[in-house]
Short mmCIF file of N, CA and C in Angstrom, two decimals:
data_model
loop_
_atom_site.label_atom_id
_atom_site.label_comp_id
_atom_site.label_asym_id
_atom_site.label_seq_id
_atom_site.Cartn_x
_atom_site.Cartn_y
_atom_site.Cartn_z
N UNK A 9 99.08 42.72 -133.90
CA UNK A 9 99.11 44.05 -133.37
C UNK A 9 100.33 44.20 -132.46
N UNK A 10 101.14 45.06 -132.62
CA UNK A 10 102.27 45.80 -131.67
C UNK A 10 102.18 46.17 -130.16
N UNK A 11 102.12 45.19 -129.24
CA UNK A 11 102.14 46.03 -128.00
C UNK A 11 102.03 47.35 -127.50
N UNK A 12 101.90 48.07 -127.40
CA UNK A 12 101.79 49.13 -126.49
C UNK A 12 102.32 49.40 -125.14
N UNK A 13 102.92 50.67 -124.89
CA UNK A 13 103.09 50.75 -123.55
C UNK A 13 101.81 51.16 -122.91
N UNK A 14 101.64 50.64 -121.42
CA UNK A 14 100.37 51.11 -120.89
C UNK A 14 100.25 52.67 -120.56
N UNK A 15 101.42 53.54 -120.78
CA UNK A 15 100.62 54.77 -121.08
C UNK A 15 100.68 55.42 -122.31
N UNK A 16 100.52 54.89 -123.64
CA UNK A 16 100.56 55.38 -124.89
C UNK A 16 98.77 55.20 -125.08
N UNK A 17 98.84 56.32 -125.89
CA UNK A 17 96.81 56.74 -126.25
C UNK A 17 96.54 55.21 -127.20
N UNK A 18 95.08 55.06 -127.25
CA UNK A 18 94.64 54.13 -128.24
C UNK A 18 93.90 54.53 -128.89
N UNK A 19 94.32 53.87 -129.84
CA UNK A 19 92.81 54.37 -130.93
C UNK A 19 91.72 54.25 -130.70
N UNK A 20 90.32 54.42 -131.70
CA UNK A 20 88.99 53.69 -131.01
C UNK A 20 89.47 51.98 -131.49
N UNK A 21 90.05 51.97 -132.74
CA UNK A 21 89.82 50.57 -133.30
C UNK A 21 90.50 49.63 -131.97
N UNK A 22 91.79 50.14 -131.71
CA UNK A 22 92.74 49.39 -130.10
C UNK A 22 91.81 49.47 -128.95
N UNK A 23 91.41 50.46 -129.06
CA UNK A 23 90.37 50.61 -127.58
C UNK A 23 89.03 49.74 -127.62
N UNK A 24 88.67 49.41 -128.86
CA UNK A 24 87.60 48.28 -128.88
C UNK A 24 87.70 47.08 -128.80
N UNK A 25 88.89 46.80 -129.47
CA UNK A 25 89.58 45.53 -128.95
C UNK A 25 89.86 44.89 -127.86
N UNK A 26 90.70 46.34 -127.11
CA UNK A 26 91.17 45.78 -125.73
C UNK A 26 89.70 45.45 -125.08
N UNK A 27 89.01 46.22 -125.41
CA UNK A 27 87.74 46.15 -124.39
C UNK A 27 86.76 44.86 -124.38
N UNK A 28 86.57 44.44 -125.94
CA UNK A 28 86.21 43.50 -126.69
C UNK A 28 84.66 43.81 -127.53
N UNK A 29 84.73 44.96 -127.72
CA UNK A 29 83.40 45.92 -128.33
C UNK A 29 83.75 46.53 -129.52
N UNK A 30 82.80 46.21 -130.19
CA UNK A 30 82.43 47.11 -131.48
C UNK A 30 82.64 48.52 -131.70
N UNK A 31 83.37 49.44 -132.84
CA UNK A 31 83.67 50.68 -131.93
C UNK A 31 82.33 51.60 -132.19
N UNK A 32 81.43 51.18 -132.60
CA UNK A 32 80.35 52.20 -132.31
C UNK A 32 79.67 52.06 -131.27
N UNK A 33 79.88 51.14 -130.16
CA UNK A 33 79.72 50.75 -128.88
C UNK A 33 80.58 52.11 -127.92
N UNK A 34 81.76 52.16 -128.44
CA UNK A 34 82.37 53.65 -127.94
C UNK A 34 82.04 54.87 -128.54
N UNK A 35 81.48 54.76 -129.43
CA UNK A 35 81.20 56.08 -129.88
C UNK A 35 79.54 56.81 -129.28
N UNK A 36 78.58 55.58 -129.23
CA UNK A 36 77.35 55.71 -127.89
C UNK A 36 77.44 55.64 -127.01
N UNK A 37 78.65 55.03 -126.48
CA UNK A 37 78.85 54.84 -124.60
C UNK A 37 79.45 56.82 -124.66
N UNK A 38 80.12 57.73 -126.03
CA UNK A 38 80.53 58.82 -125.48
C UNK A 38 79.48 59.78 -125.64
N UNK A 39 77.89 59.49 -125.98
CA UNK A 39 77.01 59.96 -125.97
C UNK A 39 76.00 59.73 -125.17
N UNK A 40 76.36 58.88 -124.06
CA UNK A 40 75.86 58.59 -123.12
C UNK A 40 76.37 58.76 -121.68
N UNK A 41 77.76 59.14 -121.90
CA UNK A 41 78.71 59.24 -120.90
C UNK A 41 79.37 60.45 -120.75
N UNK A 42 79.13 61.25 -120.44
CA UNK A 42 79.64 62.61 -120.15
C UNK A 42 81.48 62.63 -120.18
N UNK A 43 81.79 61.42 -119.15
CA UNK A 43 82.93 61.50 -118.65
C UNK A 43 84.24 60.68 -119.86
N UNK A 44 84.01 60.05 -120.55
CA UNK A 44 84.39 59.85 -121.79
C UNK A 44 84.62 60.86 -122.63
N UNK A 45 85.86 61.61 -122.27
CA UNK A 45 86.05 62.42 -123.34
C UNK A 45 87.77 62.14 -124.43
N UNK A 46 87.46 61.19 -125.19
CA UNK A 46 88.90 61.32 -125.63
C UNK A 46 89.46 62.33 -126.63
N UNK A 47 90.50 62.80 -126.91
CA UNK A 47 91.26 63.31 -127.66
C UNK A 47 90.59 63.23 -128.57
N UNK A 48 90.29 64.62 -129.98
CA UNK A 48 90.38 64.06 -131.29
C UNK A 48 91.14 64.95 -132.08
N UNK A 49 91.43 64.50 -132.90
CA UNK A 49 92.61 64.91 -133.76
C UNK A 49 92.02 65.41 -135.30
N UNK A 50 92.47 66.23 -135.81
CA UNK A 50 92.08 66.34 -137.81
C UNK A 50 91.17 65.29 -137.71
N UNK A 51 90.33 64.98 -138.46
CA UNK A 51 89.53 64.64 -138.97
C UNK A 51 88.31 63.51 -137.97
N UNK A 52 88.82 64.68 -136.97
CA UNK A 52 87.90 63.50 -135.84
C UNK A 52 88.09 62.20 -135.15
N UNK A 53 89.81 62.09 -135.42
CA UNK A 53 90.14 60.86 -135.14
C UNK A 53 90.14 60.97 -133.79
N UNK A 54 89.81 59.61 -133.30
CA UNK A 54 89.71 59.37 -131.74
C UNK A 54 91.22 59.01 -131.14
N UNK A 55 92.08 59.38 -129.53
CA UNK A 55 92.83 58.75 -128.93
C UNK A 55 91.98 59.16 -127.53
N UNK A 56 92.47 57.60 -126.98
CA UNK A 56 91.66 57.14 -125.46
C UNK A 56 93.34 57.55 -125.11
N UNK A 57 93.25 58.33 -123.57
CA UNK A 57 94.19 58.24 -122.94
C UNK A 57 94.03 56.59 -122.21
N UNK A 58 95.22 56.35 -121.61
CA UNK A 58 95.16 55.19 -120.18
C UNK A 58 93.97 55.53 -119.30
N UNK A 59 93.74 56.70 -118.95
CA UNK A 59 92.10 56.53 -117.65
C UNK A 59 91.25 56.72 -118.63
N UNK A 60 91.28 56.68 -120.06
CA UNK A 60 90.01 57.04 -120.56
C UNK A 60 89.52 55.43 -120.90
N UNK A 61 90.93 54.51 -120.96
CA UNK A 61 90.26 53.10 -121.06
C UNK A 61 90.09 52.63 -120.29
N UNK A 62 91.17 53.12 -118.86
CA UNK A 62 90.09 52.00 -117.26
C UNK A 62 88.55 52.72 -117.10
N UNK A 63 88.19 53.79 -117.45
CA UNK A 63 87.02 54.38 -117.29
C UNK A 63 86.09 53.47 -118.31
N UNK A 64 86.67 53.41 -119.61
CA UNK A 64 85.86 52.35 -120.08
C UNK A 64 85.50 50.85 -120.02
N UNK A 65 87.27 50.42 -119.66
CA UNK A 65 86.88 49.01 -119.18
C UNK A 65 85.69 49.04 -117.76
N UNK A 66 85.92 50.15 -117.24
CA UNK A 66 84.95 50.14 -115.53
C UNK A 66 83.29 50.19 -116.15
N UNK A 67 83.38 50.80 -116.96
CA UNK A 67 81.76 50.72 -117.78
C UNK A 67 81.06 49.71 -118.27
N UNK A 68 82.28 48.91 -119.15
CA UNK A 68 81.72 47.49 -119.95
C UNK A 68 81.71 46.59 -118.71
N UNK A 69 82.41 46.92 -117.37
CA UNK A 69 82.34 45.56 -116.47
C UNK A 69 80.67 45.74 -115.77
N UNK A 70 80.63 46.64 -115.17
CA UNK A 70 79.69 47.36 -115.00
C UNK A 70 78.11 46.89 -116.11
N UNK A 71 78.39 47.16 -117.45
CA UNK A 71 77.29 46.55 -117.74
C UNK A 71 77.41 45.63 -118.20
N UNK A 72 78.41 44.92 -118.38
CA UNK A 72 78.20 43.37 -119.11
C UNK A 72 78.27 42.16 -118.11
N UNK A 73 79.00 42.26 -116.85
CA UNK A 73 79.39 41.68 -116.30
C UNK A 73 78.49 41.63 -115.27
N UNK A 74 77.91 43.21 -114.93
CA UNK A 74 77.58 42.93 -113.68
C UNK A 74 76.30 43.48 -113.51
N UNK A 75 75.90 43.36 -115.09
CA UNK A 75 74.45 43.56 -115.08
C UNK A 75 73.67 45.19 -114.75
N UNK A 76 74.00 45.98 -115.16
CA UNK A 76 73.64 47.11 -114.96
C UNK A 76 72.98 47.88 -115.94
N UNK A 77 72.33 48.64 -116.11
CA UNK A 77 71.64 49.05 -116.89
C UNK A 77 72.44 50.65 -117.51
N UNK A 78 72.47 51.31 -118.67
CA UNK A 78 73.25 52.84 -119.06
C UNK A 78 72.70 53.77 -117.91
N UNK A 79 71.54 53.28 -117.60
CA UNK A 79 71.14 54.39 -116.13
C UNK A 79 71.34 54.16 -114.90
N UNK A 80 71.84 52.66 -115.09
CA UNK A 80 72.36 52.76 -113.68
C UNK A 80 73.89 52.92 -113.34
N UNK A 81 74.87 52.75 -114.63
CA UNK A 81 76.26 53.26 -114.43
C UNK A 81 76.75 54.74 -114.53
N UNK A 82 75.41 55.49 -115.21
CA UNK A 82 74.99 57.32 -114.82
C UNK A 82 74.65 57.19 -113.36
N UNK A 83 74.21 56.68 -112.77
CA UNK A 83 73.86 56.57 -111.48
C UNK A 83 74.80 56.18 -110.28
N UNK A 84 75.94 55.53 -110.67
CA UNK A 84 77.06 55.42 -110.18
C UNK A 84 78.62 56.09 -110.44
N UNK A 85 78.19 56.91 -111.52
CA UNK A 85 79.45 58.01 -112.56
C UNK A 85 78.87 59.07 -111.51
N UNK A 86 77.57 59.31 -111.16
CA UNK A 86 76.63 60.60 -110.33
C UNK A 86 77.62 60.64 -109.40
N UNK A 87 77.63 59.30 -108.12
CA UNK A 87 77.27 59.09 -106.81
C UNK A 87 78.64 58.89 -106.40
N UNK A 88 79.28 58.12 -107.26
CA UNK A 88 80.43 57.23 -106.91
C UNK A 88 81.87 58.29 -107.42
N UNK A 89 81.58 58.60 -108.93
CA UNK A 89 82.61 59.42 -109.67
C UNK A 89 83.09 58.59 -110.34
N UNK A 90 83.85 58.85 -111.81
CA UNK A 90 84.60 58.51 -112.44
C UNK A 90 85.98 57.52 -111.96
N UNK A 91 86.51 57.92 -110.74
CA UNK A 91 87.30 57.29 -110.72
C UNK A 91 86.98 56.19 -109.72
N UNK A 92 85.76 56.32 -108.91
CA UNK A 92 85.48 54.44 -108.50
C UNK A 92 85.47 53.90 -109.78
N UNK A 93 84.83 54.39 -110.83
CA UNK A 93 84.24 52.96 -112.23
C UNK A 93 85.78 53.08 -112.84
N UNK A 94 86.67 53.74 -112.74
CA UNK A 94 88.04 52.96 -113.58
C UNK A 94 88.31 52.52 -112.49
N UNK A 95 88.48 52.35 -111.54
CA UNK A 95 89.07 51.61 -109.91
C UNK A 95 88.31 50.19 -110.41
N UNK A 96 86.74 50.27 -110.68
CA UNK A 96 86.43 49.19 -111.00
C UNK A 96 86.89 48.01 -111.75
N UNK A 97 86.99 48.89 -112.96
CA UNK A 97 87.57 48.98 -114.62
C UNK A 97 89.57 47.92 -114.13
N UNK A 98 90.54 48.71 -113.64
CA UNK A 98 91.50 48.00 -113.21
C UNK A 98 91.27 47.03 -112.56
N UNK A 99 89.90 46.82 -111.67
CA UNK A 99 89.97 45.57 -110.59
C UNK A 99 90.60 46.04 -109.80
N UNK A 100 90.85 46.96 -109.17
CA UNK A 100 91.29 47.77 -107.96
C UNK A 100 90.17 47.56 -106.87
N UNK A 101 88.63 47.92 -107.08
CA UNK A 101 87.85 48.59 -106.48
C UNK A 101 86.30 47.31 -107.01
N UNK A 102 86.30 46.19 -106.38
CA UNK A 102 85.19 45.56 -106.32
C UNK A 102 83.72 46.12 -106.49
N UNK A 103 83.16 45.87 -107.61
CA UNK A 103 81.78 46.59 -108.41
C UNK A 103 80.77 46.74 -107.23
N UNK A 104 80.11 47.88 -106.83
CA UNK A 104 79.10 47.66 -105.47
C UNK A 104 77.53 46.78 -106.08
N UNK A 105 76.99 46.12 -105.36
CA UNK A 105 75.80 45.31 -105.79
C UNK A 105 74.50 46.19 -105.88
N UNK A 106 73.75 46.21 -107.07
CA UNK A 106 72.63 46.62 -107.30
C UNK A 106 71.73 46.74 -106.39
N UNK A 107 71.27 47.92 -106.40
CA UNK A 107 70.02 47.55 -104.93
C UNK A 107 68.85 47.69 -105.44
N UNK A 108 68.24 47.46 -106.84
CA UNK A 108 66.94 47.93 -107.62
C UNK A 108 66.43 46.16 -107.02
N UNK A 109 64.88 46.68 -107.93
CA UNK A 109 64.60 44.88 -107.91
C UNK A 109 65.47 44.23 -108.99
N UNK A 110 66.60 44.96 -109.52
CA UNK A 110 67.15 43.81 -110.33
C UNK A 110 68.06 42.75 -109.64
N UNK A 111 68.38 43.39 -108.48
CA UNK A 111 69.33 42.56 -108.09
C UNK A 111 69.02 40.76 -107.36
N UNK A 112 67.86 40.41 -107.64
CA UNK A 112 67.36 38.87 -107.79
C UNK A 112 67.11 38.47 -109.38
N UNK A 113 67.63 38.98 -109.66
CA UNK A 113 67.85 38.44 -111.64
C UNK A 113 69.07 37.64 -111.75
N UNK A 114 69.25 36.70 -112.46
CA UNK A 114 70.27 35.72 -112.43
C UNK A 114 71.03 36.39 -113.35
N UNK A 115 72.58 36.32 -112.96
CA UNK A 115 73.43 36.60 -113.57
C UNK A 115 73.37 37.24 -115.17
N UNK A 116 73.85 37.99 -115.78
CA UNK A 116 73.73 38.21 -117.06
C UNK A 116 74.07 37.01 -118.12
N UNK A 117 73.41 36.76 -118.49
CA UNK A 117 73.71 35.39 -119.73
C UNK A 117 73.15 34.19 -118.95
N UNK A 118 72.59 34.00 -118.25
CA UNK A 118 72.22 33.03 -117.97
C UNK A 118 71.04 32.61 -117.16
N UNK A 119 70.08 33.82 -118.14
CA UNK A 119 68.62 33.29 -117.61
C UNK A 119 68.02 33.08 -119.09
N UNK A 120 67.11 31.62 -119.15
CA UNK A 120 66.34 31.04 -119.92
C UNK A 120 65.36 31.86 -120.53
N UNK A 121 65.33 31.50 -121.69
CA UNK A 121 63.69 32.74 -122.34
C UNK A 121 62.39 31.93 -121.70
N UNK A 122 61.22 32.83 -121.73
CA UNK A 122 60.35 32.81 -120.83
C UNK A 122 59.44 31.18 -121.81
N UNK A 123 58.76 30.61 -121.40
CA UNK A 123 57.91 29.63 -122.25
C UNK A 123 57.38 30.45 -123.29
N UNK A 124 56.88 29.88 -124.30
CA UNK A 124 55.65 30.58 -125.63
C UNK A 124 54.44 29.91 -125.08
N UNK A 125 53.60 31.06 -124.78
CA UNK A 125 52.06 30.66 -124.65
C UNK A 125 51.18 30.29 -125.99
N UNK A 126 50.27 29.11 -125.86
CA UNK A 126 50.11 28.62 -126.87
C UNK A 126 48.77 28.69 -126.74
N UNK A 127 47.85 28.58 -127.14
CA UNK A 127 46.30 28.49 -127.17
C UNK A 127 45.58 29.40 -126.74
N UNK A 128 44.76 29.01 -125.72
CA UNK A 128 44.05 30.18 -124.82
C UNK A 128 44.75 30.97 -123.90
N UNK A 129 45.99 30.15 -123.84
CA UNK A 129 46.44 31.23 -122.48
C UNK A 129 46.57 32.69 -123.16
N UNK A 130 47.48 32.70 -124.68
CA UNK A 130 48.35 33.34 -125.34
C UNK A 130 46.81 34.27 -125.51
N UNK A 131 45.72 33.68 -126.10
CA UNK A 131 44.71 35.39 -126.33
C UNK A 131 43.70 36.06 -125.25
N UNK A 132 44.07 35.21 -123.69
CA UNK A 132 43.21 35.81 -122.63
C UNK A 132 43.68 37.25 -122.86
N UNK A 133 42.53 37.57 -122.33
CA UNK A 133 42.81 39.23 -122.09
C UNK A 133 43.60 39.91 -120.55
N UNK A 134 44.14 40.69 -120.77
CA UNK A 134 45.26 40.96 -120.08
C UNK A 134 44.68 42.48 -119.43
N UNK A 135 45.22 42.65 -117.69
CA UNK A 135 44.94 44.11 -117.14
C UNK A 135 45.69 45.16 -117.54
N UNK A 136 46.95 44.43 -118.40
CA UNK A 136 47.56 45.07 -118.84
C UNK A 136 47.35 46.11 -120.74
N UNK A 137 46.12 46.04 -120.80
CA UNK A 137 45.97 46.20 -121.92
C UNK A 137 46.56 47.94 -122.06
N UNK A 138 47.09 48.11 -123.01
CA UNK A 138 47.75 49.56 -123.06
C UNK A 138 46.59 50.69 -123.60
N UNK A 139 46.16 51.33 -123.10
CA UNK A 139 45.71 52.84 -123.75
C UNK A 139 46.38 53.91 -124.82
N UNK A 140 46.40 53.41 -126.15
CA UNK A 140 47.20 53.98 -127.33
C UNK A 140 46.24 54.38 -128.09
N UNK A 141 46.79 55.66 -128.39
CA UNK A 141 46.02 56.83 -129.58
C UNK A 141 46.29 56.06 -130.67
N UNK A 142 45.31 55.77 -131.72
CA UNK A 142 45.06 55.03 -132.92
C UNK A 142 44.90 56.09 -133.51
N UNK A 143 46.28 57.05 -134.29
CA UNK A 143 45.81 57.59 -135.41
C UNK A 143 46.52 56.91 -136.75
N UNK A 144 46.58 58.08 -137.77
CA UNK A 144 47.03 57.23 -138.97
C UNK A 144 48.20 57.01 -139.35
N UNK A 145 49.08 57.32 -138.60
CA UNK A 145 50.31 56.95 -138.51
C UNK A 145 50.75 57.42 -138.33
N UNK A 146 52.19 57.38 -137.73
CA UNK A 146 53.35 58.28 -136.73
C UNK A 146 53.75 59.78 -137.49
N UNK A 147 53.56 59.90 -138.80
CA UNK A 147 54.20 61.36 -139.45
C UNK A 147 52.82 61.86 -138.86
N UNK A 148 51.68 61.57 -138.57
CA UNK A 148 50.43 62.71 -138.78
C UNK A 148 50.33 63.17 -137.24
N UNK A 149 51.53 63.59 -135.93
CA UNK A 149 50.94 64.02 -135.17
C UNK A 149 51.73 62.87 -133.74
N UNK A 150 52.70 61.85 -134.72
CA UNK A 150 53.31 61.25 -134.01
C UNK A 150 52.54 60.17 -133.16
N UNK A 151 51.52 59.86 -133.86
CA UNK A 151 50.70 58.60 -133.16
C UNK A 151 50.82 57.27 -134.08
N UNK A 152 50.21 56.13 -133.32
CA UNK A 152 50.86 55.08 -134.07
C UNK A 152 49.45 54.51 -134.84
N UNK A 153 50.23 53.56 -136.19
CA UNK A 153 49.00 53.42 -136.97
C UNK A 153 48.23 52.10 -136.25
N UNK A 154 47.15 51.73 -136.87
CA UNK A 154 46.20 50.94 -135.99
C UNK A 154 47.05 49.79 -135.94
N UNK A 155 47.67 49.23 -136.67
CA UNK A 155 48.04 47.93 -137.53
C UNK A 155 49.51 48.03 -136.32
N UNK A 156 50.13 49.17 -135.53
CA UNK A 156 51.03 49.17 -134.76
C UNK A 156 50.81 48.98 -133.23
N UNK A 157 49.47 49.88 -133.50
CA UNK A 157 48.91 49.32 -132.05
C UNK A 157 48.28 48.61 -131.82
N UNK A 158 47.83 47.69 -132.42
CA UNK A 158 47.66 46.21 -132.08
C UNK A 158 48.69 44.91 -131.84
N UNK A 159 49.43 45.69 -132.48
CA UNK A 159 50.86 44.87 -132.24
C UNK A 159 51.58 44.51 -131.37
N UNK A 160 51.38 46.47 -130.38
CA UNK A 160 51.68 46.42 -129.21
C UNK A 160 50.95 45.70 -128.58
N UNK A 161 49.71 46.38 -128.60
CA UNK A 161 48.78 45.19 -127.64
C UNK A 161 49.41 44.22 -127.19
N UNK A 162 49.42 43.52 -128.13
CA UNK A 162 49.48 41.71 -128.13
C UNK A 162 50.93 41.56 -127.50
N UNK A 163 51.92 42.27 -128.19
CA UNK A 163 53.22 42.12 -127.32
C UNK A 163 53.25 42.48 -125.86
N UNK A 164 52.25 43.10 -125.49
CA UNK A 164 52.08 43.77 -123.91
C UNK A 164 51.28 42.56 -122.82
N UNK A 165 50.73 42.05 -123.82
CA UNK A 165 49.50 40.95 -123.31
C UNK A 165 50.51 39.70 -123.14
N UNK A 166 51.24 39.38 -123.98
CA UNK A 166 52.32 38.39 -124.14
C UNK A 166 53.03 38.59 -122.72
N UNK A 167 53.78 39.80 -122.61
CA UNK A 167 54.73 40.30 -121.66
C UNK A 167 54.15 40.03 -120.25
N UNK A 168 52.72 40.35 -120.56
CA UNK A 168 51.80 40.25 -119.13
C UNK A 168 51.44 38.78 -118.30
N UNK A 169 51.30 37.91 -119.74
CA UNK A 169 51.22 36.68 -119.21
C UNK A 169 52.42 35.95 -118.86
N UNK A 170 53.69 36.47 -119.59
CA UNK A 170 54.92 35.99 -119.27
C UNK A 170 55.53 36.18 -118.06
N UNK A 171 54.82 37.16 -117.27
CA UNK A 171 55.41 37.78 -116.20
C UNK A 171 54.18 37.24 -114.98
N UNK A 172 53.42 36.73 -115.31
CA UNK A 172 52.36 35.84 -114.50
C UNK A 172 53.29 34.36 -113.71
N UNK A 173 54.04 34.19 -115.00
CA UNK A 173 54.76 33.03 -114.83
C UNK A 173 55.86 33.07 -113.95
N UNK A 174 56.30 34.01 -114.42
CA UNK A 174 57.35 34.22 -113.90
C UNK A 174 57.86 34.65 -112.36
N UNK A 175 56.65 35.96 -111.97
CA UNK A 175 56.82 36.23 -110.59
C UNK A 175 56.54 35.14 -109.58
N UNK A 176 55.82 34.24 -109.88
CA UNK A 176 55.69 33.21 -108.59
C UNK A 176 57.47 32.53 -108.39
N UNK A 177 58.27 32.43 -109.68
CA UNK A 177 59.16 31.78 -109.50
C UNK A 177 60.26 32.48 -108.92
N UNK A 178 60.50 33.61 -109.35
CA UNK A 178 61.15 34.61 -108.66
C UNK A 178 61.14 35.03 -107.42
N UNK A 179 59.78 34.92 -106.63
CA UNK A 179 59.69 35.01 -105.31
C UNK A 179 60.01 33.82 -104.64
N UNK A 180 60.23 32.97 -104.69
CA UNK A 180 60.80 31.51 -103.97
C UNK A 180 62.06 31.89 -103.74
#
């Protein structure tokens, strides 16, 4: 690929690259992101200006890096503005720290999957059992079929006991 000057537009395909994302990763971050608006040209072709990619690099740092959730970098595009998250995005402007309960979660990439419950633990019954309309399936009224909500169940009951485990360790 040909260098670029840093203020010539990018494509989506250059702009996914630089970023290191898939470009339909930019094409939902601009359906999720108000402030993402690039250029398009005949046939819909995309160009990122220069702040339209520190705005995006400030997004991917934001959630890949620093652990944030699409509602919580709306929550900082709200509060903060566009141009703290490309301030971010350049490394100008140090990412501010989460203040949810996420922020005692270990780093992104590097927390362990939870154990598999095996025997009795895995079919105790759980407080968490969900209250789901059992109809005949999602076209008749948008409810789920039985064979789905049991599914859930069990994935909720799973989740419930996994998180038994888990909060004692988290609070230390």
């Amino acid at each position: 690929m040909v260098d670029k000057s840093p203020d010539a537009f990018r494509t989506i395909s250059e702009a996914a690259e630089e970023l290191g994302v898939p470009q339909h990763v930019l094409r939902f971050w601009e359906t999720r992101f108000t402030q993402i608006k690039p250029m398009k040209r005949a046939g819909g072709r995309r160009y990122y200006r220069p702040a339209d990619v520190e705005l995006l690099k400030g997004i991917s740092g934001l959630l890949y890096k620093e652990g944030y959730t699409i509602r919580g970098v709306q929550k900082i595009l709200k509060e903060d503005g566009a141009s703290y998250v490309a301030g971010v995005g350049r490394g100008d402007i140090p990412p501010r720290k989460r203040d949810d309960e996420m922020a005692t979660a270990p780093p992104p990439g590097t927390a362990r999957a939870a154990p598999r419950l095996r025997g009795s633990a895995a079919r105790q019954p759980s407080s968490l059992q969900p209250r789901l309309p059992l109809g005949d399936g999602v076209a008749d009224g948008g409810q789920l079929s039985r064979d789905h909500a049991e599914k859930l169940r069990t994935a909720l009951r799973e989740l419930g006991e996994a998180r038994k485990l888990l909060d004692p360790a988290v609070r230390r």
